[in-house]
């Protein structure tokens, strides 16, 4: 099986970002494998074990699909109407690659504008992407916030 190029990986990450920017959260959840996970560790312990620390987000596949559904409903008051969100992806690096997939590191900045406030989330992200008959899928997405805390943001309501 041919190795993935950085350009192919970047195209996938840009596609994921576009889905999130357009609030196509159900399509975003479809990018994950059935055993996929979406993780946002505590800001002071970016390398924490998900089983030993309290994570900001620790979603298995079921929970990330439920998060995606919830964000499409009017009852998600903090995101209805939706914020204006933009994900920018930078410094994409392939860390390792084998026949099963690829581990990719990138930097990202997520801008969230709502009610005349602009929140900026500076992050570094590690994706584990795997090949499937349907194309690349996310087995794991770990977003480490490069901020001291959630203030002044207060929360993470949009998907990073």
PDB file of C-alpha atoms in Angstrom:
ATOM      1  CA  UNK A   1       0.000   0.000   0.000  1.00  0.00           C
ATOM      2  CA  UNK A   2       1.376   3.419  -0.966  1.00  0.00           C
ATOM      3  CA  UNK A   3       2.353   5.862   1.741  1.00  0.00           C
ATOM      4  CA  UNK A   4       0.163   8.906   2.184  1.00  0.00           C
ATOM      5  CA  UNK A   5       1.668  12.237   1.250  1.00  0.00           C
ATOM      6  CA  UNK A   6       1.481  15.279   3.459  1.00  0.00           C
ATOM      7  CA  UNK A   7      -0.717  16.925   0.810  1.00  0.00           C
ATOM      8  CA  UNK A   8      -3.245  14.065   1.041  1.00  0.00           C
ATOM      9  CA  UNK A   9      -3.275  14.318   4.825  1.00  0.00           C
ATOM     10  CA  UNK A  10      -3.623  18.108   4.674  1.00  0.00           C
ATOM     11  CA  UNK A  11      -6.573  17.787   2.263  1.00  0.00           C
ATOM     12  CA  UNK A  12      -8.297  15.484   4.754  1.00  0.00           C
ATOM     13  CA  UNK A  13      -7.651  17.872   7.668  1.00  0.00           C
ATOM     14  CA  UNK A  14      -8.896  20.828   5.592  1.00  0.00           C
ATOM     15  CA  UNK A  15     -12.034  18.863   4.735  1.00  0.00           C
ATOM     16  CA  UNK A  16     -12.627  18.152   8.426  1.00  0.00           C
ATOM     17  CA  UNK A  17     -12.130  21.859   9.236  1.00  0.00           C
ATOM     18  CA  UNK A  18     -14.572  22.907   6.494  1.00  0.00           C
ATOM     19  CA  UNK A  19     -17.251  20.579   7.872  1.00  0.00           C
ATOM     20  CA  UNK A  20     -16.828  22.084  11.326  1.00  0.00           C
ATOM     21  CA  UNK A  21     -16.811  25.663  10.004  1.00  0.00           C
ATOM     22  CA  UNK A  22     -20.085  24.954   8.167  1.00  0.00           C
ATOM     23  CA  UNK A  23     -21.646  23.288  11.246  1.00  0.00           C
ATOM     24  CA  UNK A  24     -21.967  19.971   9.391  1.00  0.00           C
ATOM     25  CA  UNK A  25     -21.426  18.153  12.646  1.00  0.00           C
ATOM     26  CA  UNK A  26     -23.092  14.888  11.630  1.00  0.00           C
ATOM     27  CA  UNK A  27     -20.892  14.676   8.538  1.00  0.00           C
ATOM     28  CA  UNK A  28     -17.925  15.416  10.807  1.00  0.00           C
ATOM     29  CA  UNK A  29     -18.873  12.528  13.113  1.00  0.00           C
ATOM     30  CA  UNK A  30     -18.991  10.307  10.026  1.00  0.00           C
ATOM     31  CA  UNK A  31     -15.256  10.869   9.572  1.00  0.00           C
ATOM     32  CA  UNK A  32     -14.562   8.722  12.650  1.00  0.00           C
ATOM     33  CA  UNK A  33     -14.118   4.987  12.849  1.00  0.00           C
ATOM     34  CA  UNK A  34     -16.585   2.994  14.955  1.00  0.00           C
ATOM     35  CA  UNK A  35     -13.980   2.903  17.722  1.00  0.00           C
ATOM     36  CA  UNK A  36     -12.940   6.516  17.186  1.00  0.00           C
ATOM     37  CA  UNK A  37     -12.386   9.041  19.955  1.00  0.00           C
ATOM     38  CA  UNK A  38     -12.320  12.833  20.321  1.00  0.00           C
ATOM     39  CA  UNK A  39     -10.247  14.109  23.235  1.00  0.00           C
ATOM     40  CA  UNK A  40      -9.464  17.495  24.757  1.00  0.00           C
ATOM     41  CA  UNK A  41      -7.195  17.016  27.800  1.00  0.00           C
ATOM     42  CA  UNK A  42      -6.909  19.495  30.670  1.00  0.00           C
ATOM     43  CA  UNK A  43      -4.944  22.611  29.731  1.00  0.00           C
ATOM     44  CA  UNK A  44      -2.298  21.958  32.401  1.00  0.00           C
ATOM     45  CA  UNK A  45      -1.831  18.253  31.509  1.00  0.00           C
ATOM     46  CA  UNK A  46      -1.834  17.975  27.705  1.00  0.00           C
ATOM     47  CA  UNK A  47      -0.265  14.491  27.795  1.00  0.00           C
ATOM     48  CA  UNK A  48      -2.607  13.138  30.484  1.00  0.00           C
ATOM     49  CA  UNK A  49      -3.996   9.619  30.362  1.00  0.00           C
ATOM     50  CA  UNK A  50      -7.698   9.782  29.478  1.00  0.00           C
ATOM     51  CA  UNK A  51      -8.407   7.115  32.109  1.00  0.00           C
ATOM     52  CA  UNK A  52      -6.600   8.931  34.918  1.00  0.00           C
ATOM     53  CA  UNK A  53      -7.407  12.628  34.477  1.00  0.00           C
ATOM     54  CA  UNK A  54     -10.519  14.741  34.132  1.00  0.00           C
ATOM     55  CA  UNK A  55     -10.633  15.755  30.460  1.00  0.00           C
ATOM     56  CA  UNK A  56     -12.486  18.743  29.046  1.00  0.00           C
ATOM     57  CA  UNK A  57     -13.803  16.337  26.381  1.00  0.00           C
ATOM     58  CA  UNK A  58     -13.391  12.554  26.455  1.00  0.00           C
ATOM     59  CA  UNK A  59     -15.748  11.221  23.786  1.00  0.00           C
ATOM     60  CA  UNK A  60     -15.865   7.705  22.459  1.00  0.00           C
ATOM     61  CA  UNK A  61     -17.660   7.200  19.129  1.00  0.00           C
ATOM     62  CA  UNK A  62     -21.130   7.097  20.668  1.00  0.00           C
ATOM     63  CA  UNK A  63     -20.567  10.282  22.670  1.00  0.00           C
ATOM     64  CA  UNK A  64     -19.042  12.221  19.787  1.00  0.00           C
ATOM     65  CA  UNK A  65     -22.027  11.310  17.581  1.00  0.00           C
ATOM     66  CA  UNK A  66     -24.368  12.469  20.358  1.00  0.00           C
ATOM     67  CA  UNK A  67     -22.363  15.717  20.656  1.00  0.00           C
ATOM     68  CA  UNK A  68     -22.680  16.233  16.881  1.00  0.00           C
ATOM     69  CA  UNK A  69     -26.469  15.651  17.022  1.00  0.00           C
ATOM     70  CA  UNK A  70     -26.957  17.902  20.040  1.00  0.00           C
ATOM     71  CA  UNK A  71     -25.180  20.797  18.315  1.00  0.00           C
ATOM     72  CA  UNK A  72     -27.673  20.647  15.421  1.00  0.00           C
ATOM     73  CA  UNK A  73     -30.672  21.247  17.699  1.00  0.00           C
ATOM     74  CA  UNK A  74     -32.196  24.489  18.920  1.00  0.00           C
ATOM     75  CA  UNK A  75     -31.939  23.135  22.463  1.00  0.00           C
ATOM     76  CA  UNK A  76     -28.145  23.597  22.318  1.00  0.00           C
ATOM     77  CA  UNK A  77     -28.725  27.129  23.589  1.00  0.00           C
ATOM     78  CA  UNK A  78     -25.083  28.157  23.771  1.00  0.00           C
ATOM     79  CA  UNK A  79     -24.742  27.437  20.040  1.00  0.00           C
ATOM     80  CA  UNK A  80     -28.164  28.485  18.760  1.00  0.00           C
ATOM     81  CA  UNK A  81     -27.963  30.369  16.594  1.00  0.00           C
ATOM     82  CA  UNK A  82     -24.590  28.949  15.660  1.00  0.00           C
ATOM     83  CA  UNK A  83     -21.414  30.872  16.304  1.00  0.00           C
ATOM     84  CA  UNK A  84     -19.302  31.855  13.370  1.00  0.00           C
ATOM     85  CA  UNK A  85     -16.374  29.464  13.540  1.00  0.00           C
ATOM     86  CA  UNK A  86     -13.161  29.214  11.533  1.00  0.00           C
ATOM     87  CA  UNK A  87     -10.550  26.494  11.909  1.00  0.00           C
ATOM     88  CA  UNK A  88      -7.094  27.181  10.524  1.00  0.00           C
ATOM     89  CA  UNK A  89      -4.626  24.312  10.190  1.00  0.00           C
ATOM     90  CA  UNK A  90      -0.850  24.892  10.154  1.00  0.00           C
ATOM     91  CA  UNK A  91       2.477  23.056  10.358  1.00  0.00           C
ATOM     92  CA  UNK A  92       1.126  19.630   9.397  1.00  0.00           C
ATOM     93  CA  UNK A  93       3.691  16.903  10.065  1.00  0.00           C
ATOM     94  CA  UNK A  94       3.486  13.168   9.550  1.00  0.00           C
ATOM     95  CA  UNK A  95       4.912  11.648  12.735  1.00  0.00           C
ATOM     96  CA  UNK A  96       4.672   7.995  11.775  1.00  0.00           C
ATOM     97  CA  UNK A  97       3.088   5.889   9.113  1.00  0.00           C
ATOM     98  CA  UNK A  98       2.497   2.200   8.601  1.00  0.00           C
ATOM     99  CA  UNK A  99       0.148   0.033   6.545  1.00  0.00           C
ATOM    100  CA  UNK A 100      -2.729   0.645   8.954  1.00  0.00           C
ATOM    101  CA  UNK A 101      -2.559   4.415   8.959  1.00  0.00           C
ATOM    102  CA  UNK A 102      -0.771   7.581   9.858  1.00  0.00           C
ATOM    103  CA  UNK A 103      -0.208   9.723  12.951  1.00  0.00           C
ATOM    104  CA  UNK A 104      -0.274  13.425  12.158  1.00  0.00           C
ATOM    105  CA  UNK A 105       0.545  16.470  14.270  1.00  0.00           C
ATOM    106  CA  UNK A 106      -0.650  19.950  13.403  1.00  0.00           C
ATOM    107  CA  UNK A 107      -1.184  23.337  14.916  1.00  0.00           C
ATOM    108  CA  UNK A 108      -4.583  24.924  14.700  1.00  0.00           C
ATOM    109  CA  UNK A 109      -6.296  28.111  15.676  1.00  0.00           C
ATOM    110  CA  UNK A 110     -10.059  28.055  16.109  1.00  0.00           C
ATOM    111  CA  UNK A 111     -11.865  31.370  16.060  1.00  0.00           C
ATOM    112  CA  UNK A 112     -15.393  31.511  17.509  1.00  0.00           C
ATOM    113  CA  UNK A 113     -17.431  34.701  17.134  1.00  0.00           C
ATOM    114  CA  UNK A 114     -20.703  35.049  19.031  1.00  0.00           C
ATOM    115  CA  UNK A 115     -22.603  37.985  20.519  1.00  0.00           C
ATOM    116  CA  UNK A 116     -19.848  40.479  19.671  1.00  0.00           C
ATOM    117  CA  UNK A 117     -17.186  38.342  21.380  1.00  0.00           C
ATOM    118  CA  UNK A 118     -14.309  36.625  19.654  1.00  0.00           C
ATOM    119  CA  UNK A 119     -12.799  33.584  21.361  1.00  0.00           C
ATOM    120  CA  UNK A 120      -9.480  32.282  20.076  1.00  0.00           C
ATOM    121  CA  UNK A 121      -8.426  28.728  20.847  1.00  0.00           C
ATOM    122  CA  UNK A 122      -4.773  28.034  20.045  1.00  0.00           C
ATOM    123  CA  UNK A 123      -4.180  24.291  19.877  1.00  0.00           C
ATOM    124  CA  UNK A 124      -1.875  21.567  18.776  1.00  0.00           C
ATOM    125  CA  UNK A 125      -3.585  18.452  17.542  1.00  0.00           C
ATOM    126  CA  UNK A 126      -2.648  14.830  16.994  1.00  0.00           C
ATOM    127  CA  UNK A 127      -4.793  12.749  14.657  1.00  0.00           C
ATOM    128  CA  UNK A 128      -4.490   9.013  14.152  1.00  0.00           C
ATOM    129  CA  UNK A 129      -5.918   8.401  10.689  1.00  0.00           C
ATOM    130  CA  UNK A 130      -6.617   4.936   9.320  1.00  0.00           C
ATOM    131  CA  UNK A 131      -7.378   3.672   5.859  1.00  0.00           C
ATOM    132  CA  UNK A 132     -10.830   2.176   5.318  1.00  0.00           C
ATOM    133  CA  UNK A 133     -12.709   1.099   2.181  1.00  0.00           C
ATOM    134  CA  UNK A 134     -14.498   4.473   2.433  1.00  0.00           C
ATOM    135  CA  UNK A 135     -11.191   6.384   2.576  1.00  0.00           C
ATOM    136  CA  UNK A 136      -9.313   7.937   5.476  1.00  0.00           C
ATOM    137  CA  UNK A 137     -11.090   7.963   8.826  1.00  0.00           C
ATOM    138  CA  UNK A 138     -10.186   9.351  12.241  1.00  0.00           C
ATOM    139  CA  UNK A 139      -9.386   6.764  14.882  1.00  0.00           C
ATOM    140  CA  UNK A 140      -8.299   9.399  17.383  1.00  0.00           C
ATOM    141  CA  UNK A 141      -8.308  13.179  17.515  1.00  0.00           C
ATOM    142  CA  UNK A 142      -6.561  14.748  20.500  1.00  0.00           C
ATOM    143  CA  UNK A 143      -6.703  18.540  20.761  1.00  0.00           C
ATOM    144  CA  UNK A 144      -4.327  20.111  23.278  1.00  0.00           C
ATOM    145  CA  UNK A 145      -5.283  23.678  24.138  1.00  0.00           C
ATOM    146  CA  UNK A 146      -2.249  25.968  24.292  1.00  0.00           C
ATOM    147  CA  UNK A 147      -3.877  28.347  26.741  1.00  0.00           C
ATOM    148  CA  UNK A 148      -3.503  28.682  30.513  1.00  0.00           C
ATOM    149  CA  UNK A 149      -7.170  28.040  31.177  1.00  0.00           C
ATOM    150  CA  UNK A 150     -10.613  28.441  29.741  1.00  0.00           C
ATOM    151  CA  UNK A 151     -10.926  32.039  30.899  1.00  0.00           C
ATOM    152  CA  UNK A 152     -12.091  34.322  29.396  1.00  0.00           C
ATOM    153  CA  UNK A 153     -13.755  31.756  27.115  1.00  0.00           C
ATOM    154  CA  UNK A 154     -15.447  29.932  29.972  1.00  0.00           C
ATOM    155  CA  UNK A 155     -16.207  26.810  27.948  1.00  0.00           C
ATOM    156  CA  UNK A 156     -15.618  24.912  24.747  1.00  0.00           C
ATOM    157  CA  UNK A 157     -18.989  24.837  22.987  1.00  0.00           C
ATOM    158  CA  UNK A 158     -17.874  24.461  19.373  1.00  0.00           C
ATOM    159  CA  UNK A 159     -15.975  21.414  18.171  1.00  0.00           C
ATOM    160  CA  UNK A 160     -12.244  22.137  18.025  1.00  0.00           C
TER     161      UNK A 160
END
